[in-house]
Amino acid sequence: ADVSGEHARIWLEEGQWLVEGLDSRNGTVLVNGLTGEEVVVEPPRSDRHGFASQPVPLSAGDTLRLGSATTFLVVEGRPIE
């Protein structure tokens, strides 16, 4: 209920996976798989005063938290074409 169909965008650019927020209501946080450091990809809309989403690099083992209840583990690899 806290993730929309267009919550965030993930893409591959020049060999690097990236993620950025798409103006979601509940925000996105990346948790570094090696250090546990949290990087706010996009804060919740209510906390976004002056914030502009920028692409954030993704690495194997990182976790994406979409909203407060949805978590994705980033697995290394490329999509099958």
PDB file of N, CA, C and O in Angstrom:
ATOM      1  N   ALA A   1       0.812  -1.202   0.000  1.00  0.00           N
ATOM      2  CA  ALA A   1       0.000   0.000   0.000  1.00  0.00           C
ATOM      3  C   ALA A   1       0.856   1.267   0.000  1.00  0.00           C
ATOM      4  O   ALA A   1       0.360   2.328  -0.311  1.00  0.00           O
ATOM      5  N   ASP A   2       2.154   1.131   0.372  1.00  0.00           N
ATOM      6  CA  ASP A   2       2.991   2.332   0.433  1.00  0.00           C
ATOM      7  C   ASP A   2       3.949   2.451  -0.741  1.00  0.00           C
ATOM      8  O   ASP A   2       4.846   3.279  -0.735  1.00  0.00           O
ATOM      9  N   VAL A   3       3.755   1.625  -1.779  1.00  0.00           N
ATOM     10  CA  VAL A   3       4.593   1.670  -2.979  1.00  0.00           C
ATOM     11  C   VAL A   3       3.694   1.809  -4.200  1.00  0.00           C
ATOM     12  O   VAL A   3       2.729   1.069  -4.349  1.00  0.00           O
ATOM     13  N   SER A   4       4.040   2.770  -5.058  1.00  0.00           N
ATOM     14  CA  SER A   4       3.244   2.969  -6.270  1.00  0.00           C
ATOM     15  C   SER A   4       3.862   2.206  -7.439  1.00  0.00           C
ATOM     16  O   SER A   4       4.990   1.726  -7.356  1.00  0.00           O
ATOM     17  N   GLY A   5       3.152   2.118  -8.531  1.00  0.00           N
ATOM     18  CA  GLY A   5       3.647   1.456  -9.736  1.00  0.00           C
ATOM     19  C   GLY A   5       4.817   2.189 -10.371  1.00  0.00           C
ATOM     20  O   GLY A   5       5.575   1.605 -11.141  1.00  0.00           O
ATOM     21  N   GLU A   6       4.971   3.451 -10.071  1.00  0.00           N
ATOM     22  CA  GLU A   6       6.084   4.248 -10.592  1.00  0.00           C
ATOM     23  C   GLU A   6       6.831   4.898  -9.428  1.00  0.00           C
ATOM     24  O   GLU A   6       7.055   6.091  -9.390  1.00  0.00           O
ATOM     25  N   HIS A   7       7.249   4.090  -8.505  1.00  0.00           N
ATOM     26  CA  HIS A   7       7.883   4.539  -7.272  1.00  0.00           C
ATOM     27  C   HIS A   7       9.330   4.989  -7.496  1.00  0.00           C
ATOM     28  O   HIS A   7       9.750   6.025  -7.001  1.00  0.00           O
ATOM     29  N   ALA A   8      10.081   4.173  -8.241  1.00  0.00           N
ATOM     30  CA  ALA A   8      11.493   4.454  -8.499  1.00  0.00           C
ATOM     31  C   ALA A   8      11.864   3.861  -9.854  1.00  0.00           C
ATOM     32  O   ALA A   8      11.188   2.978 -10.366  1.00  0.00           O
ATOM     33  N   ARG A   9      12.959   4.359 -10.391  1.00  0.00           N
ATOM     34  CA  ARG A   9      13.450   3.868 -11.684  1.00  0.00           C
ATOM     35  C   ARG A   9      14.833   3.263 -11.455  1.00  0.00           C
ATOM     36  O   ARG A   9      15.680   3.858 -10.787  1.00  0.00           O
ATOM     37  N   ILE A  10      15.044   2.068 -12.025  1.00  0.00           N
ATOM     38  CA  ILE A  10      16.337   1.389 -11.961  1.00  0.00           C
ATOM     39  C   ILE A  10      16.770   1.129 -13.390  1.00  0.00           C
ATOM     40  O   ILE A  10      15.989   0.632 -14.198  1.00  0.00           O
ATOM     41  N   TRP A  11      18.033   1.489 -13.701  1.00  0.00           N
ATOM     42  CA  TRP A  11      18.517   1.273 -15.059  1.00  0.00           C
ATOM     43  C   TRP A  11      20.023   1.059 -15.060  1.00  0.00           C
ATOM     44  O   TRP A  11      20.711   1.360 -14.088  1.00  0.00           O
ATOM     45  N   LEU A  12      20.518   0.525 -16.182  1.00  0.00           N
ATOM     46  CA  LEU A  12      21.944   0.273 -16.368  1.00  0.00           C
ATOM     47  C   LEU A  12      22.499   1.322 -17.308  1.00  0.00           C
ATOM     48  O   LEU A  12      21.972   1.534 -18.400  1.00  0.00           O
ATOM     49  N   GLU A  13      23.559   2.002 -16.883  1.00  0.00           N
ATOM     50  CA  GLU A  13      24.183   3.038 -17.698  1.00  0.00           C
ATOM     51  C   GLU A  13      25.702   2.864 -17.646  1.00  0.00           C
ATOM     52  O   GLU A  13      26.299   2.956 -16.568  1.00  0.00           O
ATOM     53  N   GLU A  14      26.277   2.597 -18.795  1.00  0.00           N
ATOM     54  CA  GLU A  14      27.726   2.426 -18.901  1.00  0.00           C
ATOM     55  C   GLU A  14      28.262   1.429 -17.876  1.00  0.00           C
ATOM     56  O   GLU A  14      29.277   1.652 -17.211  1.00  0.00           O
ATOM     57  N   GLY A  15      27.569   0.301 -17.726  1.00  0.00           N
ATOM     58  CA  GLY A  15      28.020  -0.764 -16.837  1.00  0.00           C
ATOM     59  C   GLY A  15      27.681  -0.583 -15.372  1.00  0.00           C
ATOM     60  O   GLY A  15      28.007  -1.439 -14.555  1.00  0.00           O
ATOM     61  N   GLN A  16      27.013   0.509 -14.989  1.00  0.00           N
ATOM     62  CA  GLN A  16      26.658   0.768 -13.592  1.00  0.00           C
ATOM     63  C   GLN A  16      25.144   0.814 -13.431  1.00  0.00           C
ATOM     64  O   GLN A  16      24.465   1.532 -14.167  1.00  0.00           O
ATOM     65  N   TRP A  17      24.611   0.038 -12.487  1.00  0.00           N
ATOM     66  CA  TRP A  17      23.196   0.106 -12.165  1.00  0.00           C
ATOM     67  C   TRP A  17      22.944   1.353 -11.324  1.00  0.00           C
ATOM     68  O   TRP A  17      23.734   1.682 -10.432  1.00  0.00           O
ATOM     69  N   LEU A  18      21.835   2.041 -11.608  1.00  0.00           N
ATOM     70  CA  LEU A  18      21.463   3.271 -10.900  1.00  0.00           C
ATOM     71  C   LEU A  18      19.997   3.205 -10.484  1.00  0.00           C
ATOM     72  O   LEU A  18      19.195   2.499 -11.107  1.00  0.00           O
ATOM     73  N   VAL A  19      19.655   3.958  -9.448  1.00  0.00           N
ATOM     74  CA  VAL A  19      18.263   4.086  -9.006  1.00  0.00           C
ATOM     75  C   VAL A  19      18.002   5.553  -8.706  1.00  0.00           C
ATOM     76  O   VAL A  19      18.879   6.273  -8.241  1.00  0.00           O
ATOM     77  N   GLU A  20      16.791   6.007  -9.001  1.00  0.00           N
ATOM     78  CA  GLU A  20      16.360   7.338  -8.585  1.00  0.00           C
ATOM     79  C   GLU A  20      14.871   7.311  -8.296  1.00  0.00           C
ATOM     80  O   GLU A  20      14.135   6.488  -8.837  1.00  0.00           O
ATOM     81  N   GLY A  21      14.446   8.191  -7.417  1.00  0.00           N
ATOM     82  CA  GLY A  21      13.038   8.284  -7.050  1.00  0.00           C
ATOM     83  C   GLY A  21      12.235   8.968  -8.134  1.00  0.00           C
ATOM     84  O   GLY A  21      12.752   9.776  -8.903  1.00  0.00           O
ATOM     85  N   LEU A  22      10.957   8.618  -8.191  1.00  0.00           N
ATOM     86  CA  LEU A  22      10.046   9.202  -9.184  1.00  0.00           C
ATOM     87  C   LEU A  22       8.903   9.946  -8.503  1.00  0.00           C
ATOM     88  O   LEU A  22       7.752   9.800  -8.869  1.00  0.00           O
ATOM     89  N   ASP A  23       9.234  10.741  -7.484  1.00  0.00           N
ATOM     90  CA  ASP A  23       8.248  11.544  -6.768  1.00  0.00           C
ATOM     91  C   ASP A  23       7.224  10.674  -6.036  1.00  0.00           C
ATOM     92  O   ASP A  23       6.042  10.977  -6.009  1.00  0.00           O
ATOM     93  N   SER A  24       7.701   9.587  -5.436  1.00  0.00           N
ATOM     94  CA  SER A  24       6.799   8.728  -4.666  1.00  0.00           C
ATOM     95  C   SER A  24       6.364   9.428  -3.384  1.00  0.00           C
ATOM     96  O   SER A  24       7.063  10.313  -2.883  1.00  0.00           O
ATOM     97  N   ARG A  25       5.260   9.023  -2.860  1.00  0.00           N
ATOM     98  CA  ARG A  25       4.736   9.626  -1.633  1.00  0.00           C
ATOM     99  C   ARG A  25       5.545   9.197  -0.410  1.00  0.00           C
ATOM    100  O   ARG A  25       5.741   9.967   0.523  1.00  0.00           O
ATOM    101  N   ASN A  26       6.054   7.940  -0.415  1.00  0.00           N
ATOM    102  CA  ASN A  26       6.645   7.376   0.797  1.00  0.00           C
ATOM    103  C   ASN A  26       8.157   7.199   0.792  1.00  0.00           C
ATOM    104  O   ASN A  26       8.720   6.696   1.749  1.00  0.00           O
ATOM    105  N   GLY A  27       8.840   7.585  -0.286  1.00  0.00           N
ATOM    106  CA  GLY A  27      10.294   7.611  -0.293  1.00  0.00           C
ATOM    107  C   GLY A  27      10.990   6.287  -0.542  1.00  0.00           C
ATOM    108  O   GLY A  27      10.377   5.224  -0.530  1.00  0.00           O
ATOM    109  N   THR A  28      12.311   6.378  -0.774  1.00  0.00           N
ATOM    110  CA  THR A  28      13.159   5.227  -1.075  1.00  0.00           C
ATOM    111  C   THR A  28      14.509   5.409  -0.386  1.00  0.00           C
ATOM    112  O   THR A  28      15.085   6.491  -0.427  1.00  0.00           O
ATOM    113  N   VAL A  29      15.002   4.331   0.228  1.00  0.00           N
ATOM    114  CA  VAL A  29      16.304   4.337   0.898  1.00  0.00           C
ATOM    115  C   VAL A  29      17.110   3.159   0.376  1.00  0.00           C
ATOM    116  O   VAL A  29      16.593   2.054   0.238  1.00  0.00           O
ATOM    117  N   LEU A  30      18.402   3.407   0.089  1.00  0.00           N
ATOM    118  CA  LEU A  30      19.320   2.353  -0.299  1.00  0.00           C
ATOM    119  C   LEU A  30      20.197   2.034   0.901  1.00  0.00           C
ATOM    120  O   LEU A  30      20.726   2.943   1.542  1.00  0.00           O
ATOM    121  N   VAL A  31      20.323   0.736   1.212  1.00  0.00           N
ATOM    122  CA  VAL A  31      21.194   0.294   2.303  1.00  0.00           C
ATOM    123  C   VAL A  31      22.372  -0.432   1.667  1.00  0.00           C
ATOM    124  O   VAL A  31      22.185  -1.438   0.973  1.00  0.00           O
ATOM    125  N   ASN A  32      23.583   0.083   1.894  1.00  0.00           N
ATOM    126  CA  ASN A  32      24.792  -0.496   1.326  1.00  0.00           C
ATOM    127  C   ASN A  32      24.998  -1.891   1.898  1.00  0.00           C
ATOM    128  O   ASN A  32      25.013  -2.074   3.119  1.00  0.00           O
ATOM    129  N   GLY A  33      25.157  -2.884   1.004  1.00  0.00           N
ATOM    130  CA  GLY A  33      25.297  -4.272   1.432  1.00  0.00           C
ATOM    131  C   GLY A  33      26.584  -4.571   2.161  1.00  0.00           C
ATOM    132  O   GLY A  33      26.662  -5.535   2.916  1.00  0.00           O
ATOM    133  N   LEU A  34      27.610  -3.769   1.966  1.00  0.00           N
ATOM    134  CA  LEU A  34      28.896  -3.985   2.639  1.00  0.00           C
ATOM    135  C   LEU A  34      28.996  -3.273   3.973  1.00  0.00           C
ATOM    136  O   LEU A  34      29.503  -3.824   4.948  1.00  0.00           O
ATOM    137  N   THR A  35      28.519  -2.042   4.038  1.00  0.00           N
ATOM    138  CA  THR A  35      28.725  -1.213   5.230  1.00  0.00           C
ATOM    139  C   THR A  35      27.471  -1.017   6.076  1.00  0.00           C
ATOM    140  O   THR A  35      27.572  -0.598   7.223  1.00  0.00           O
ATOM    141  N   GLY A  36      26.301  -1.250   5.494  1.00  0.00           N
ATOM    142  CA  GLY A  36      25.046  -0.983   6.196  1.00  0.00           C
ATOM    143  C   GLY A  36      24.651   0.475   6.171  1.00  0.00           C
ATOM    144  O   GLY A  36      23.614   0.857   6.707  1.00  0.00           O
ATOM    145  N   GLU A  37      25.484   1.322   5.527  1.00  0.00           N
ATOM    146  CA  GLU A  37      25.180   2.754   5.438  1.00  0.00           C
ATOM    147  C   GLU A  37      23.890   2.963   4.658  1.00  0.00           C
ATOM    148  O   GLU A  37      23.662   2.329   3.628  1.00  0.00           O
ATOM    149  N   GLU A  38      23.061   3.874   5.128  1.00  0.00           N
ATOM    150  CA  GLU A  38      21.808   4.199   4.452  1.00  0.00           C
ATOM    151  C   GLU A  38      21.970   5.477   3.647  1.00  0.00           C
ATOM    152  O   GLU A  38      22.497   6.470   4.151  1.00  0.00           O
ATOM    153  N   VAL A  39      21.520   5.438   2.400  1.00  0.00           N
ATOM    154  CA  VAL A  39      21.533   6.604   1.517  1.00  0.00           C
ATOM    155  C   VAL A  39      20.087   6.877   1.124  1.00  0.00           C
ATOM    156  O   VAL A  39      19.405   5.998   0.593  1.00  0.00           O
ATOM    157  N   VAL A  40      19.612   8.070   1.396  1.00  0.00           N
ATOM    158  CA  VAL A  40      18.245   8.431   1.013  1.00  0.00           C
ATOM    159  C   VAL A  40      18.231   8.724  -0.478  1.00  0.00           C
ATOM    160  O   VAL A  40      18.846   9.676  -0.941  1.00  0.00           O
ATOM    161  N   VAL A  41      17.568   7.857  -1.226  1.00  0.00           N
ATOM    162  CA  VAL A  41      17.403   8.077  -2.660  1.00  0.00           C
ATOM    163  C   VAL A  41      16.375   9.179  -2.862  1.00  0.00           C
ATOM    164  O   VAL A  41      16.573  10.083  -3.675  1.00  0.00           O
ATOM    165  N   GLU A  42      15.305   9.094  -2.108  1.00  0.00           N
ATOM    166  CA  GLU A  42      14.253  10.120  -2.142  1.00  0.00           C
ATOM    167  C   GLU A  42      13.488  10.045  -0.822  1.00  0.00           C
ATOM    168  O   GLU A  42      12.957   8.984  -0.494  1.00  0.00           O
ATOM    169  N   PRO A  43      13.449  11.123  -0.050  1.00  0.00           N
ATOM    170  CA  PRO A  43      12.702  11.097   1.210  1.00  0.00           C
ATOM    171  C   PRO A  43      11.189  11.071   0.946  1.00  0.00           C
ATOM    172  O   PRO A  43      10.747  11.366  -0.169  1.00  0.00           O
ATOM    173  N   PRO A  44      10.409  10.735   1.968  1.00  0.00           N
ATOM    174  CA  PRO A  44       8.958  10.835   1.806  1.00  0.00           C
ATOM    175  C   PRO A  44       8.582  12.252   1.362  1.00  0.00           C
ATOM    176  O   PRO A  44       9.266  13.220   1.706  1.00  0.00           O
ATOM    177  N   ARG A  45       7.527  12.365   0.618  1.00  0.00           N
ATOM    178  CA  ARG A  45       7.110  13.658   0.062  1.00  0.00           C
ATOM    179  C   ARG A  45       6.952  14.721   1.139  1.00  0.00           C
ATOM    180  O   ARG A  45       7.319  15.876   0.940  1.00  0.00           O
ATOM    181  N   SER A  46       6.479  14.339   2.312  1.00  0.00           N
ATOM    182  CA  SER A  46       6.273  15.322   3.388  1.00  0.00           C
ATOM    183  C   SER A  46       7.588  15.878   3.935  1.00  0.00           C
ATOM    184  O   SER A  46       7.589  16.923   4.582  1.00  0.00           O
ATOM    185  N   ASP A  47       8.719  15.195   3.672  1.00  0.00           N
ATOM    186  CA  ASP A  47      10.036  15.634   4.168  1.00  0.00           C
ATOM    187  C   ASP A  47      10.942  16.126   3.050  1.00  0.00           C
ATOM    188  O   ASP A  47      12.148  16.251   3.239  1.00  0.00           O
ATOM    189  N   ARG A  48      10.408  16.391   1.895  1.00  0.00           N
ATOM    190  CA  ARG A  48      11.221  16.614   0.704  1.00  0.00           C
ATOM    191  C   ARG A  48      11.507  18.076   0.397  1.00  0.00           C
ATOM    192  O   ARG A  48      12.009  18.381  -0.671  1.00  0.00           O
ATOM    193  N   HIS A  49      11.313  18.968   1.250  1.00  0.00           N
ATOM    194  CA  HIS A  49      11.456  20.407   1.005  1.00  0.00           C
ATOM    195  C   HIS A  49      12.758  20.727   0.277  1.00  0.00           C
ATOM    196  O   HIS A  49      13.843  20.619   0.835  1.00  0.00           O
ATOM    197  N   GLY A  50      12.677  21.098  -0.991  1.00  0.00           N
ATOM    198  CA  GLY A  50      13.837  21.472  -1.781  1.00  0.00           C
ATOM    199  C   GLY A  50      14.682  20.312  -2.271  1.00  0.00           C
ATOM    200  O   GLY A  50      15.717  20.516  -2.893  1.00  0.00           O
ATOM    201  N   PHE A  51      14.280  19.073  -2.012  1.00  0.00           N
ATOM    202  CA  PHE A  51      15.064  17.907  -2.423  1.00  0.00           C
ATOM    203  C   PHE A  51      14.835  17.617  -3.899  1.00  0.00           C
ATOM    204  O   PHE A  51      13.708  17.634  -4.382  1.00  0.00           O
ATOM    205  N   ALA A  52      15.903  17.353  -4.642  1.00  0.00           N
ATOM    206  CA  ALA A  52      15.804  16.934  -6.044  1.00  0.00           C
ATOM    207  C   ALA A  52      16.464  15.574  -6.165  1.00  0.00           C
ATOM    208  O   ALA A  52      17.635  15.405  -5.821  1.00  0.00           O
ATOM    209  N   SER A  53      15.720  14.577  -6.622  1.00  0.00           N
ATOM    210  CA  SER A  53      16.247  13.225  -6.747  1.00  0.00           C
ATOM    211  C   SER A  53      17.378  13.175  -7.770  1.00  0.00           C
ATOM    212  O   SER A  53      17.292  13.761  -8.842  1.00  0.00           O
ATOM    213  N   GLN A  54      18.454  12.488  -7.396  1.00  0.00           N
ATOM    214  CA  GLN A  54      19.598  12.282  -8.269  1.00  0.00           C
ATOM    215  C   GLN A  54      19.851  10.775  -8.356  1.00  0.00           C
ATOM    216  O   GLN A  54      19.590  10.055  -7.390  1.00  0.00           O
ATOM    217  N   PRO A  55      20.389  10.291  -9.471  1.00  0.00           N
ATOM    218  CA  PRO A  55      20.702   8.856  -9.558  1.00  0.00           C
ATOM    219  C   PRO A  55      21.709   8.442  -8.481  1.00  0.00           C
ATOM    220  O   PRO A  55      22.658   9.164  -8.190  1.00  0.00           O
ATOM    221  N   VAL A  56      21.460   7.278  -7.883  1.00  0.00           N
ATOM    222  CA  VAL A  56      22.325   6.710  -6.856  1.00  0.00           C
ATOM    223  C   VAL A  56      22.802   5.352  -7.358  1.00  0.00           C
ATOM    224  O   VAL A  56      21.989   4.539  -7.800  1.00  0.00           O
ATOM    225  N   PRO A  57      24.118   5.060  -7.316  1.00  0.00           N
ATOM    226  CA  PRO A  57      24.622   3.765  -7.781  1.00  0.00           C
ATOM    227  C   PRO A  57      24.135   2.610  -6.910  1.00  0.00           C
ATOM    228  O   PRO A  57      24.042   2.736  -5.691  1.00  0.00           O
ATOM    229  N   LEU A  58      23.832   1.483  -7.568  1.00  0.00           N
ATOM    230  CA  LEU A  58      23.442   0.238  -6.898  1.00  0.00           C
ATOM    231  C   LEU A  58      24.560  -0.775  -7.072  1.00  0.00           C
ATOM    232  O   LEU A  58      25.174  -0.841  -8.135  1.00  0.00           O
ATOM    233  N   SER A  59      24.789  -1.583  -6.066  1.00  0.00           N
ATOM    234  CA  SER A  59      25.778  -2.654  -6.145  1.00  0.00           C
ATOM    235  C   SER A  59      25.160  -3.948  -5.651  1.00  0.00           C
ATOM    236  O   SER A  59      24.175  -3.940  -4.898  1.00  0.00           O
ATOM    237  N   ALA A  60      25.770  -5.076  -6.045  1.00  0.00           N
ATOM    238  CA  ALA A  60      25.298  -6.384  -5.584  1.00  0.00           C
ATOM    239  C   ALA A  60      25.306  -6.408  -4.061  1.00  0.00           C
ATOM    240  O   ALA A  60      26.238  -5.916  -3.424  1.00  0.00           O
ATOM    241  N   GLY A  61      24.244  -6.928  -3.473  1.00  0.00           N
ATOM    242  CA  GLY A  61      24.135  -7.018  -2.022  1.00  0.00           C
ATOM    243  C   GLY A  61      23.453  -5.832  -1.375  1.00  0.00           C
ATOM    244  O   GLY A  61      23.092  -5.900  -0.197  1.00  0.00           O
ATOM    245  N   ASP A  62      23.267  -4.736  -2.108  1.00  0.00           N
ATOM    246  CA  ASP A  62      22.540  -3.585  -1.569  1.00  0.00           C
ATOM    247  C   ASP A  62      21.068  -3.951  -1.403  1.00  0.00           C
ATOM    248  O   ASP A  62      20.550  -4.844  -2.063  1.00  0.00           O
ATOM    249  N   THR A  63      20.405  -3.218  -0.518  1.00  0.00           N
ATOM    250  CA  THR A  63      18.979  -3.390  -0.296  1.00  0.00           C
ATOM    251  C   THR A  63      18.279  -2.064  -0.575  1.00  0.00           C
ATOM    252  O   THR A  63      18.774  -1.018  -0.175  1.00  0.00           O
ATOM    253  N   LEU A  64      17.147  -2.133  -1.267  1.00  0.00           N
ATOM    254  CA  LEU A  64      16.312  -0.950  -1.486  1.00  0.00           C
ATOM    255  C   LEU A  64      15.075  -1.071  -0.621  1.00  0.00           C
ATOM    256  O   LEU A  64      14.384  -2.089  -0.658  1.00  0.00           O
ATOM    257  N   ARG A  65      14.795  -0.037   0.180  1.00  0.00           N
ATOM    258  CA  ARG A  65      13.553   0.035   0.950  1.00  0.00           C
ATOM    259  C   ARG A  65      12.638   1.027   0.260  1.00  0.00           C
ATOM    260  O   ARG A  65      12.940   2.215   0.171  1.00  0.00           O
ATOM    261  N   LEU A  66      11.533   0.527  -0.230  1.00  0.00           N
ATOM    262  CA  LEU A  66      10.526   1.371  -0.876  1.00  0.00           C
ATOM    263  C   LEU A  66       9.403   1.592   0.128  1.00  0.00           C
ATOM    264  O   LEU A  66       8.792   0.634   0.595  1.00  0.00           O
ATOM    265  N   GLY A  67       9.165   2.847   0.474  1.00  0.00           N
ATOM    266  CA  GLY A  67       8.186   3.131   1.511  1.00  0.00           C
ATOM    267  C   GLY A  67       8.658   2.547   2.826  1.00  0.00           C
ATOM    268  O   GLY A  67       9.860   2.455   3.090  1.00  0.00           O
ATOM    269  N   SER A  68       7.732   2.103   3.668  1.00  0.00           N
ATOM    270  CA  SER A  68       8.113   1.569   4.976  1.00  0.00           C
ATOM    271  C   SER A  68       8.043   0.056   5.064  1.00  0.00           C
ATOM    272  O   SER A  68       8.572  -0.526   6.003  1.00  0.00           O
ATOM    273  N   ALA A  69       7.425  -0.595   4.064  1.00  0.00           N
ATOM    274  CA  ALA A  69       7.168  -2.031   4.225  1.00  0.00           C
ATOM    275  C   ALA A  69       7.683  -2.910   3.093  1.00  0.00           C
ATOM    276  O   ALA A  69       7.550  -4.121   3.172  1.00  0.00           O
ATOM    277  N   THR A  70       8.283  -2.354   2.059  1.00  0.00           N
ATOM    278  CA  THR A  70       8.719  -3.159   0.921  1.00  0.00           C
ATOM    279  C   THR A  70      10.227  -3.088   0.780  1.00  0.00           C
ATOM    280  O   THR A  70      10.792  -2.001   0.715  1.00  0.00           O
ATOM    281  N   THR A  71      10.887  -4.247   0.742  1.00  0.00           N
ATOM    282  CA  THR A  71      12.337  -4.317   0.653  1.00  0.00           C
ATOM    283  C   THR A  71      12.738  -5.207  -0.513  1.00  0.00           C
ATOM    284  O   THR A  71      12.156  -6.266  -0.716  1.00  0.00           O
ATOM    285  N   PHE A  72      13.751  -4.754  -1.278  1.00  0.00           N
ATOM    286  CA  PHE A  72      14.305  -5.528  -2.384  1.00  0.00           C
ATOM    287  C   PHE A  72      15.797  -5.683  -2.175  1.00  0.00           C
ATOM    288  O   PHE A  72      16.485  -4.714  -1.865  1.00  0.00           O
ATOM    289  N   LEU A  73      16.303  -6.900  -2.371  1.00  0.00           N
ATOM    290  CA  LEU A  73      17.732  -7.157  -2.342  1.00  0.00           C
ATOM    291  C   LEU A  73      18.243  -7.076  -3.768  1.00  0.00           C
ATOM    292  O   LEU A  73      17.672  -7.684  -4.679  1.00  0.00           O
ATOM    293  N   VAL A  74      19.315  -6.324  -4.005  1.00  0.00           N
ATOM    294  CA  VAL A  74      19.889  -6.169  -5.330  1.00  0.00           C
ATOM    295  C   VAL A  74      20.833  -7.349  -5.588  1.00  0.00           C
ATOM    296  O   VAL A  74      21.746  -7.596  -4.816  1.00  0.00           O
ATOM    297  N   VAL A  75      20.569  -8.067  -6.670  1.00  0.00           N
ATOM    298  CA  VAL A  75      21.378  -9.223  -7.048  1.00  0.00           C
ATOM    299  C   VAL A  75      22.172  -8.877  -8.291  1.00  0.00           C
ATOM    300  O   VAL A  75      21.628  -8.292  -9.226  1.00  0.00           O
ATOM    301  N   GLU A  76      23.449  -9.230  -8.292  1.00  0.00           N
ATOM    302  CA  GLU A  76      24.280  -8.896  -9.427  1.00  0.00           C
ATOM    303  C   GLU A  76      23.837  -9.686 -10.655  1.00  0.00           C
ATOM    304  O   GLU A  76      23.404 -10.815 -10.571  1.00  0.00           O
ATOM    305  N   GLY A  77      24.000  -9.076 -11.819  1.00  0.00           N
ATOM    306  CA  GLY A  77      23.654  -9.708 -13.072  1.00  0.00           C
ATOM    307  C   GLY A  77      23.034  -8.728 -14.025  1.00  0.00           C
ATOM    308  O   GLY A  77      22.793  -7.584 -13.686  1.00  0.00           O
ATOM    309  N   ARG A  78      22.784  -9.206 -15.223  1.00  0.00           N
ATOM    310  CA  ARG A  78      22.143  -8.380 -16.247  1.00  0.00           C
ATOM    311  C   ARG A  78      20.846  -9.040 -16.658  1.00  0.00           C
ATOM    312  O   ARG A  78      20.740 -10.265 -16.637  1.00  0.00           O
ATOM    313  N   PRO A  79      19.867  -8.268 -17.055  1.00  0.00           N
ATOM    314  CA  PRO A  79      18.606  -8.877 -17.493  1.00  0.00           C
ATOM    315  C   PRO A  79      18.827  -9.677 -18.771  1.00  0.00           C
ATOM    316  O   PRO A  79      19.688  -9.359 -19.586  1.00  0.00           O
ATOM    317  N   ILE A  80      18.071 -10.737 -18.895  1.00  0.00           N
ATOM    318  CA  ILE A  80      18.142 -11.563 -20.107  1.00  0.00           C
ATOM    319  C   ILE A  80      17.452 -10.814 -21.232  1.00  0.00           C
ATOM    320  O   ILE A  80      16.322 -10.349 -21.079  1.00  0.00           O
ATOM    321  N   GLU A  81      18.128 -10.699 -22.364  1.00  0.00           N
ATOM    322  CA  GLU A  81      17.559  -9.949 -23.486  1.00  0.00           C
ATOM    323  C   GLU A  81      16.958 -10.879 -24.513  1.00  0.00           C
ATOM    324  O   GLU A  81      17.355 -11.972 -24.714  1.00  0.00           O
TER     325      GLU A  81
END
